[in-house]
Amino acid sequence: MSVELNHTIVWCRDNRKSAEFLAEVLGLSTGAETGPFVPVVLANSVTLDFATVDEGPIASQHYAFLISEAEFDASFARIEERGIAYFADPHMRRAGEINRSDGGRGLYFRDPDGHSMELMTRPYGG
């Protein structure tokens, strides 16, 4: 049997708000709420299940999305239209820049709960 990632839970304060935020940036839609989860399904069938946490801290996680050049252009335009701060580096020090790692383009931004989201057009080492 081959091993594939099927889904992961993204902890947040408002599952609908956070799922819709990411879906809008990526040009996707959210799925129907299933129990405590609002899903965002990616092209490789991996699902990000956004789940609300009412109390306590939310540990910041990192999610990287490999997208096409055209998808990058569209997502980048939505990021700029919404005034979302973006950075060229994972430490988020190079504000307002994109990177050109491995011959592609990439950027980082934070979601409403502080998770680090990365868009990249080439995988690292590629």
PDB file of N, CA, C and O in Angstrom, residues 37-96:
ATOM      1  N   PHE A  37     -15.727  20.628  11.411  1.00  0.00           N
ATOM      2  CA  PHE A  37     -14.748  21.001  10.391  1.00  0.00           C
ATOM      3  C   PHE A  37     -15.358  21.735   9.206  1.00  0.00           C
ATOM      4  O   PHE A  37     -16.436  21.396   8.730  1.00  0.00           O
ATOM      5  N   VAL A  38     -14.606  22.719   8.691  1.00  0.00           N
ATOM      6  CA  VAL A  38     -14.891  23.339   7.398  1.00  0.00           C
ATOM      7  C   VAL A  38     -13.710  22.972   6.511  1.00  0.00           C
ATOM      8  O   VAL A  38     -12.588  23.399   6.764  1.00  0.00           O
ATOM      9  N   PRO A  39     -13.945  22.163   5.474  1.00  0.00           N
ATOM     10  CA  PRO A  39     -12.836  21.674   4.659  1.00  0.00           C
ATOM     11  C   PRO A  39     -12.486  22.568   3.468  1.00  0.00           C
ATOM     12  O   PRO A  39     -13.338  23.233   2.894  1.00  0.00           O
ATOM     13  N   VAL A  40     -11.200  22.537   3.141  1.00  0.00           N
ATOM     14  CA  VAL A  40     -10.704  23.081   1.882  1.00  0.00           C
ATOM     15  C   VAL A  40      -9.949  21.934   1.230  1.00  0.00           C
ATOM     16  O   VAL A  40      -8.970  21.431   1.780  1.00  0.00           O
ATOM     17  N   VAL A  41     -10.441  21.482   0.082  1.00  0.00           N
ATOM     18  CA  VAL A  41      -9.842  20.343  -0.608  1.00  0.00           C
ATOM     19  C   VAL A  41      -8.876  20.858  -1.666  1.00  0.00           C
ATOM     20  O   VAL A  41      -9.225  21.695  -2.497  1.00  0.00           O
ATOM     21  N   LEU A  42      -7.658  20.331  -1.643  1.00  0.00           N
ATOM     22  CA  LEU A  42      -6.627  20.718  -2.601  1.00  0.00           C
ATOM     23  C   LEU A  42      -6.648  19.792  -3.813  1.00  0.00           C
ATOM     24  O   LEU A  42      -7.260  18.725  -3.778  1.00  0.00           O
ATOM     25  N   ALA A  43      -5.955  20.165  -4.872  1.00  0.00           N
ATOM     26  CA  ALA A  43      -5.987  19.420  -6.130  1.00  0.00           C
ATOM     27  C   ALA A  43      -5.495  17.989  -5.997  1.00  0.00           C
ATOM     28  O   ALA A  43      -5.921  17.114  -6.745  1.00  0.00           O
ATOM     29  N   ASN A  44      -4.606  17.730  -5.041  1.00  0.00           N
ATOM     30  CA  ASN A  44      -4.096  16.369  -4.857  1.00  0.00           C
ATOM     31  C   ASN A  44      -4.930  15.579  -3.851  1.00  0.00           C
ATOM     32  O   ASN A  44      -4.481  14.584  -3.303  1.00  0.00           O
ATOM     33  N   SER A  45      -6.156  16.045  -3.596  1.00  0.00           N
ATOM     34  CA  SER A  45      -7.148  15.406  -2.727  1.00  0.00           C
ATOM     35  C   SER A  45      -6.815  15.472  -1.242  1.00  0.00           C
ATOM     36  O   SER A  45      -7.497  14.847  -0.435  1.00  0.00           O
ATOM     37  N   VAL A  46      -5.784  16.206  -0.853  1.00  0.00           N
ATOM     38  CA  VAL A  46      -5.526  16.433   0.564  1.00  0.00           C
ATOM     39  C   VAL A  46      -6.530  17.493   1.033  1.00  0.00           C
ATOM     40  O   VAL A  46      -6.762  18.487   0.356  1.00  0.00           O
ATOM     41  N   THR A  47      -7.117  17.251   2.190  1.00  0.00           N
ATOM     42  CA  THR A  47      -8.094  18.179   2.745  1.00  0.00           C
ATOM     43  C   THR A  47      -7.514  18.862   3.974  1.00  0.00           C
ATOM     44  O   THR A  47      -6.941  18.209   4.848  1.00  0.00           O
ATOM     45  N   LEU A  48      -7.663  20.173   4.022  1.00  0.00           N
ATOM     46  CA  LEU A  48      -7.360  20.935   5.223  1.00  0.00           C
ATOM     47  C   LEU A  48      -8.687  21.114   5.946  1.00  0.00           C
ATOM     48  O   LEU A  48      -9.609  21.753   5.420  1.00  0.00           O
ATOM     49  N   ASP A  49      -8.810  20.519   7.117  1.00  0.00           N
ATOM     50  CA  ASP A  49     -10.039  20.592   7.904  1.00  0.00           C
ATOM     51  C   ASP A  49      -9.865  21.657   8.979  1.00  0.00           C
ATOM     52  O   ASP A  49      -9.134  21.448   9.951  1.00  0.00           O
ATOM     53  N   PHE A  50     -10.517  22.792   8.811  1.00  0.00           N
ATOM     54  CA  PHE A  50     -10.413  23.887   9.769  1.00  0.00           C
ATOM     55  C   PHE A  50     -11.356  23.619  10.934  1.00  0.00           C
ATOM     56  O   PHE A  50     -12.544  23.356  10.732  1.00  0.00           O
ATOM     57  N   ALA A  51     -10.806  23.665  12.152  1.00  0.00           N
ATOM     58  CA  ALA A  51     -11.574  23.371  13.360  1.00  0.00           C
ATOM     59  C   ALA A  51     -11.384  24.486  14.378  1.00  0.00           C
ATOM     60  O   ALA A  51     -10.261  24.911  14.648  1.00  0.00           O
ATOM     61  N   THR A  52     -12.476  24.943  14.943  1.00  0.00           N
ATOM     62  CA  THR A  52     -12.455  26.026  15.918  1.00  0.00           C
ATOM     63  C   THR A  52     -11.970  25.548  17.280  1.00  0.00           C
ATOM     64  O   THR A  52     -12.403  24.506  17.770  1.00  0.00           O
ATOM     65  N   VAL A  53     -11.078  26.337  17.863  1.00  0.00           N
ATOM     66  CA  VAL A  53     -10.618  26.152  19.238  1.00  0.00           C
ATOM     67  C   VAL A  53     -11.088  27.389  19.990  1.00  0.00           C
ATOM     68  O   VAL A  53     -10.739  28.505  19.621  1.00  0.00           O
ATOM     69  N   ASP A  54     -11.895  27.197  21.026  1.00  0.00           N
ATOM     70  CA  ASP A  54     -12.460  28.339  21.736  1.00  0.00           C
ATOM     71  C   ASP A  54     -11.502  28.999  22.709  1.00  0.00           C
ATOM     72  O   ASP A  54     -11.540  30.200  22.908  1.00  0.00           O
ATOM     73  N   GLU A  55     -10.637  28.205  23.339  1.00  0.00           N
ATOM     74  CA  GLU A  55      -9.759  28.757  24.369  1.00  0.00           C
ATOM     75  C   GLU A  55      -8.336  28.246  24.190  1.00  0.00           C
ATOM     76  O   GLU A  55      -8.106  27.242  23.534  1.00  0.00           O
ATOM     77  N   GLY A  56      -7.429  28.941  24.827  1.00  0.00           N
ATOM     78  CA  GLY A  56      -6.034  28.508  24.802  1.00  0.00           C
ATOM     79  C   GLY A  56      -5.317  28.970  23.556  1.00  0.00           C
ATOM     80  O   GLY A  56      -5.923  29.419  22.583  1.00  0.00           O
ATOM     81  N   PRO A  57      -4.006  28.847  23.587  1.00  0.00           N
ATOM     82  CA  PRO A  57      -3.205  29.296  22.449  1.00  0.00           C
ATOM     83  C   PRO A  57      -3.325  28.348  21.249  1.00  0.00           C
ATOM     84  O   PRO A  57      -3.629  27.168  21.411  1.00  0.00           O
ATOM     85  N   ILE A  58      -3.098  28.895  20.089  1.00  0.00           N
ATOM     86  CA  ILE A  58      -3.032  28.107  18.859  1.00  0.00           C
ATOM     87  C   ILE A  58      -1.586  28.150  18.396  1.00  0.00           C
ATOM     88  O   ILE A  58      -1.048  29.230  18.125  1.00  0.00           O
ATOM     89  N   ALA A  59      -0.949  27.003  18.333  1.00  0.00           N
ATOM     90  CA  ALA A  59       0.437  26.936  17.870  1.00  0.00           C
ATOM     91  C   ALA A  59       0.480  27.223  16.373  1.00  0.00           C
ATOM     92  O   ALA A  59      -0.248  26.606  15.601  1.00  0.00           O
ATOM     93  N   SER A  60       1.329  28.134  15.990  1.00  0.00           N
ATOM     94  CA  SER A  60       1.475  28.481  14.583  1.00  0.00           C
ATOM     95  C   SER A  60       2.081  27.305  13.822  1.00  0.00           C
ATOM     96  O   SER A  60       3.078  26.734  14.241  1.00  0.00           O
ATOM     97  N   GLN A  61       1.466  26.953  12.724  1.00  0.00           N
ATOM     98  CA  GLN A  61       1.945  25.890  11.850  1.00  0.00           C
ATOM     99  C   GLN A  61       2.320  26.490  10.491  1.00  0.00           C
ATOM    100  O   GLN A  61       1.957  27.623  10.190  1.00  0.00           O
ATOM    101  N   HIS A  62       2.994  25.706   9.677  1.00  0.00           N
ATOM    102  CA  HIS A  62       3.399  26.144   8.340  1.00  0.00           C
ATOM    103  C   HIS A  62       2.734  25.240   7.309  1.00  0.00           C
ATOM    104  O   HIS A  62       2.772  24.014   7.436  1.00  0.00           O
ATOM    105  N   TYR A  63       2.127  25.847   6.298  1.00  0.00           N
ATOM    106  CA  TYR A  63       1.483  25.120   5.210  1.00  0.00           C
ATOM    107  C   TYR A  63       2.013  25.683   3.897  1.00  0.00           C
ATOM    108  O   TYR A  63       1.906  26.887   3.651  1.00  0.00           O
ATOM    109  N   ALA A  64       2.597  24.831   3.060  1.00  0.00           N
ATOM    110  CA  ALA A  64       3.172  25.270   1.788  1.00  0.00           C
ATOM    111  C   ALA A  64       2.343  24.709   0.639  1.00  0.00           C
ATOM    112  O   ALA A  64       2.011  23.523   0.630  1.00  0.00           O
ATOM    113  N   PHE A  65       2.034  25.550  -0.331  1.00  0.00           N
ATOM    114  CA  PHE A  65       1.199  25.177  -1.464  1.00  0.00           C
ATOM    115  C   PHE A  65       1.980  25.338  -2.763  1.00  0.00           C
ATOM    116  O   PHE A  65       2.427  26.438  -3.091  1.00  0.00           O
ATOM    117  N   LEU A  66       2.140  24.254  -3.473  1.00  0.00           N
ATOM    118  CA  LEU A  66       2.794  24.262  -4.785  1.00  0.00           C
ATOM    119  C   LEU A  66       1.728  24.578  -5.816  1.00  0.00           C
ATOM    120  O   LEU A  66       0.749  23.827  -5.961  1.00  0.00           O
ATOM    121  N   ILE A  67       1.904  25.697  -6.518  1.00  0.00           N
ATOM    122  CA  ILE A  67       0.904  26.156  -7.476  1.00  0.00           C
ATOM    123  C   ILE A  67       1.591  26.520  -8.797  1.00  0.00           C
ATOM    124  O   ILE A  67       2.795  26.711  -8.852  1.00  0.00           O
ATOM    125  N   SER A  68       0.792  26.632  -9.836  1.00  0.00           N
ATOM    126  CA  SER A  68       1.330  26.996 -11.149  1.00  0.00           C
ATOM    127  C   SER A  68       1.661  28.488 -11.186  1.00  0.00           C
ATOM    128  O   SER A  68       1.251  29.265 -10.313  1.00  0.00           O
ATOM    129  N   GLU A  69       2.384  28.885 -12.216  1.00  0.00           N
ATOM    130  CA  GLU A  69       2.706  30.308 -12.396  1.00  0.00           C
ATOM    131  C   GLU A  69       1.427  31.141 -12.528  1.00  0.00           C
ATOM    132  O   GLU A  69       1.310  32.220 -11.944  1.00  0.00           O
ATOM    133  N   ALA A  70       0.454  30.647 -13.299  1.00  0.00           N
ATOM    134  CA  ALA A  70      -0.809  31.375 -13.474  1.00  0.00           C
ATOM    135  C   ALA A  70      -1.575  31.467 -12.147  1.00  0.00           C
ATOM    136  O   ALA A  70      -2.148  32.515 -11.827  1.00  0.00           O
ATOM    137  N   GLU A  71      -1.573  30.382 -11.382  1.00  0.00           N
ATOM    138  CA  GLU A  71      -2.237  30.404 -10.078  1.00  0.00           C
ATOM    139  C   GLU A  71      -1.523  31.362  -9.119  1.00  0.00           C
ATOM    140  O   GLU A  71      -2.166  32.043  -8.318  1.00  0.00           O
ATOM    141  N   PHE A  72      -0.196  31.421  -9.219  1.00  0.00           N
ATOM    142  CA  PHE A  72       0.563  32.361  -8.391  1.00  0.00           C
ATOM    143  C   PHE A  72       0.150  33.793  -8.731  1.00  0.00           C
ATOM    144  O   PHE A  72      -0.106  34.594  -7.830  1.00  0.00           O
ATOM    145  N   ASP A  73       0.091  34.109 -10.019  1.00  0.00           N
ATOM    146  CA  ASP A  73      -0.314  35.460 -10.433  1.00  0.00           C
ATOM    147  C   ASP A  73      -1.683  35.814  -9.866  1.00  0.00           C
ATOM    148  O   ASP A  73      -1.875  36.912  -9.328  1.00  0.00           O
ATOM    149  N   ALA A  74      -2.620  34.895  -9.964  1.00  0.00           N
ATOM    150  CA  ALA A  74      -3.985  35.153  -9.482  1.00  0.00           C
ATOM    151  C   ALA A  74      -4.016  35.274  -7.959  1.00  0.00           C
ATOM    152  O   ALA A  74      -4.660  36.185  -7.413  1.00  0.00           O
ATOM    153  N   SER A  75      -3.328  34.384  -7.259  1.00  0.00           N
ATOM    154  CA  SER A  75      -3.293  34.443  -5.800  1.00  0.00           C
ATOM    155  C   SER A  75      -2.589  35.703  -5.321  1.00  0.00           C
ATOM    156  O   SER A  75      -3.038  36.360  -4.378  1.00  0.00           O
ATOM    157  N   PHE A  76      -1.480  36.037  -5.969  1.00  0.00           N
ATOM    158  CA  PHE A  76      -0.727  37.242  -5.602  1.00  0.00           C
ATOM    159  C   PHE A  76      -1.597  38.484  -5.787  1.00  0.00           C
ATOM    160  O   PHE A  76      -1.600  39.381  -4.937  1.00  0.00           O
ATOM    161  N   ALA A  77      -2.370  38.530  -6.870  1.00  0.00           N
ATOM    162  CA  ALA A  77      -3.265  39.666  -7.098  1.00  0.00           C
ATOM    163  C   ALA A  77      -4.305  39.755  -5.977  1.00  0.00           C
ATOM    164  O   ALA A  77      -4.595  40.856  -5.487  1.00  0.00           O
ATOM    165  N   ARG A  78      -4.847  38.624  -5.552  1.00  0.00           N
ATOM    166  CA  ARG A  78      -5.835  38.630  -4.458  1.00  0.00           C
ATOM    167  C   ARG A  78      -5.186  39.073  -3.138  1.00  0.00           C
ATOM    168  O   ARG A  78      -5.797  39.797  -2.351  1.00  0.00           O
ATOM    169  N   ILE A  79      -3.959  38.651  -2.892  1.00  0.00           N
ATOM    170  CA  ILE A  79      -3.235  39.066  -1.685  1.00  0.00           C
ATOM    171  C   ILE A  79      -3.052  40.578  -1.692  1.00  0.00           C
ATOM    172  O   ILE A  79      -3.319  41.255  -0.686  1.00  0.00           O
ATOM    173  N   GLU A  80      -2.621  41.116  -2.815  1.00  0.00           N
ATOM    174  CA  GLU A  80      -2.424  42.569  -2.902  1.00  0.00           C
ATOM    175  C   GLU A  80      -3.746  43.326  -2.799  1.00  0.00           C
ATOM    176  O   GLU A  80      -3.826  44.336  -2.109  1.00  0.00           O
ATOM    177  N   GLU A  81      -4.802  42.836  -3.467  1.00  0.00           N
ATOM    178  CA  GLU A  81      -6.113  43.491  -3.403  1.00  0.00           C
ATOM    179  C   GLU A  81      -6.640  43.565  -1.976  1.00  0.00           C
ATOM    180  O   GLU A  81      -7.275  44.545  -1.592  1.00  0.00           O
ATOM    181  N   ARG A  82      -6.388  42.541  -1.185  1.00  0.00           N
ATOM    182  CA  ARG A  82      -6.893  42.475   0.189  1.00  0.00           C
ATOM    183  C   ARG A  82      -5.952  43.121   1.199  1.00  0.00           C
ATOM    184  O   ARG A  82      -6.250  43.172   2.384  1.00  0.00           O
ATOM    185  N   GLY A  83      -4.815  43.596   0.727  1.00  0.00           N
ATOM    186  CA  GLY A  83      -3.880  44.255   1.618  1.00  0.00           C
ATOM    187  C   GLY A  83      -3.231  43.314   2.623  1.00  0.00           C
ATOM    188  O   GLY A  83      -2.847  43.726   3.719  1.00  0.00           O
ATOM    189  N   ILE A  84      -3.063  42.061   2.234  1.00  0.00           N
ATOM    190  CA  ILE A  84      -2.440  41.071   3.105  1.00  0.00           C
ATOM    191  C   ILE A  84      -0.923  41.249   3.043  1.00  0.00           C
ATOM    192  O   ILE A  84      -0.350  41.278   1.958  1.00  0.00           O
ATOM    193  N   ALA A  85      -0.294  41.370   4.195  1.00  0.00           N
ATOM    194  CA  ALA A  85       1.164  41.498   4.235  1.00  0.00           C
ATOM    195  C   ALA A  85       1.793  40.207   3.748  1.00  0.00           C
ATOM    196  O   ALA A  85       1.353  39.113   4.102  1.00  0.00           O
ATOM    197  N   TYR A  86       2.831  40.329   2.912  1.00  0.00           N
ATOM    198  CA  TYR A  86       3.524  39.147   2.407  1.00  0.00           C
ATOM    199  C   TYR A  86       5.029  39.370   2.481  1.00  0.00           C
ATOM    200  O   TYR A  86       5.497  40.503   2.579  1.00  0.00           O
ATOM    201  N   PHE A  87       5.746  38.261   2.441  1.00  0.00           N
ATOM    202  CA  PHE A  87       7.181  38.278   2.667  1.00  0.00           C
ATOM    203  C   PHE A  87       7.874  37.296   1.733  1.00  0.00           C
ATOM    204  O   PHE A  87       7.283  36.297   1.323  1.00  0.00           O
ATOM    205  N   ALA A  88       9.153  37.537   1.469  1.00  0.00           N
ATOM    206  CA  ALA A  88       9.925  36.661   0.589  1.00  0.00           C
ATOM    207  C   ALA A  88      10.564  35.499   1.345  1.00  0.00           C
ATOM    208  O   ALA A  88      11.038  34.555   0.727  1.00  0.00           O
ATOM    209  N   ASP A  89      10.549  35.553   2.674  1.00  0.00           N
ATOM    210  CA  ASP A  89      11.292  34.572   3.466  1.00  0.00           C
ATOM    211  C   ASP A  89      10.432  33.989   4.585  1.00  0.00           C
ATOM    212  O   ASP A  89       9.484  34.632   5.032  1.00  0.00           O
ATOM    213  N   PRO A  90      10.778  32.789   5.048  1.00  0.00           N
ATOM    214  CA  PRO A  90       9.972  32.134   6.082  1.00  0.00           C
ATOM    215  C   PRO A  90      10.032  32.820   7.445  1.00  0.00           C
ATOM    216  O   PRO A  90       9.127  32.639   8.256  1.00  0.00           O
ATOM    217  N   HIS A  91      11.055  33.621   7.684  1.00  0.00           N
ATOM    218  CA  HIS A  91      11.137  34.362   8.947  1.00  0.00           C
ATOM    219  C   HIS A  91      10.360  35.672   8.881  1.00  0.00           C
ATOM    220  O   HIS A  91      10.284  36.411   9.857  1.00  0.00           O
ATOM    221  N   MET A  92       9.814  35.947   7.714  1.00  0.00           N
ATOM    222  CA  MET A  92       8.971  37.117   7.464  1.00  0.00           C
ATOM    223  C   MET A  92       9.683  38.417   7.822  1.00  0.00           C
ATOM    224  O   MET A  92       9.162  39.282   8.498  1.00  0.00           O
ATOM    225  N   ARG A  93      10.886  38.526   7.270  1.00  0.00           N
ATOM    226  CA  ARG A  93      11.693  39.735   7.460  1.00  0.00           C
ATOM    227  C   ARG A  93      11.719  40.599   6.200  1.00  0.00           C
ATOM    228  O   ARG A  93      11.937  41.798   6.285  1.00  0.00           O
ATOM    229  N   ARG A  94      11.553  39.969   5.039  1.00  0.00           N
ATOM    230  CA  ARG A  94      11.639  40.698   3.767  1.00  0.00           C
ATOM    231  C   ARG A  94      10.225  41.040   3.281  1.00  0.00           C
ATOM    232  O   ARG A  94       9.687  40.420   2.370  1.00  0.00           O
ATOM    233  N   ALA A  95       9.637  42.032   3.917  1.00  0.00           N
ATOM    234  CA  ALA A  95       8.254  42.427   3.647  1.00  0.00           C
ATOM    235  C   ALA A  95       8.097  43.013   2.250  1.00  0.00           C
ATOM    236  O   ALA A  95       8.978  43.702   1.744  1.00  0.00           O
ATOM    237  N   GLY A  96       6.952  42.714   1.631  1.00  0.00           N
ATOM    238  CA  GLY A  96       6.622  43.284   0.335  1.00  0.00           C
ATOM    239  C   GLY A  96       7.440  42.745  -0.820  1.00  0.00           C
ATOM    240  O   GLY A  96       7.459  43.339  -1.885  1.00  0.00           O
TER     241      GLY A  96
END
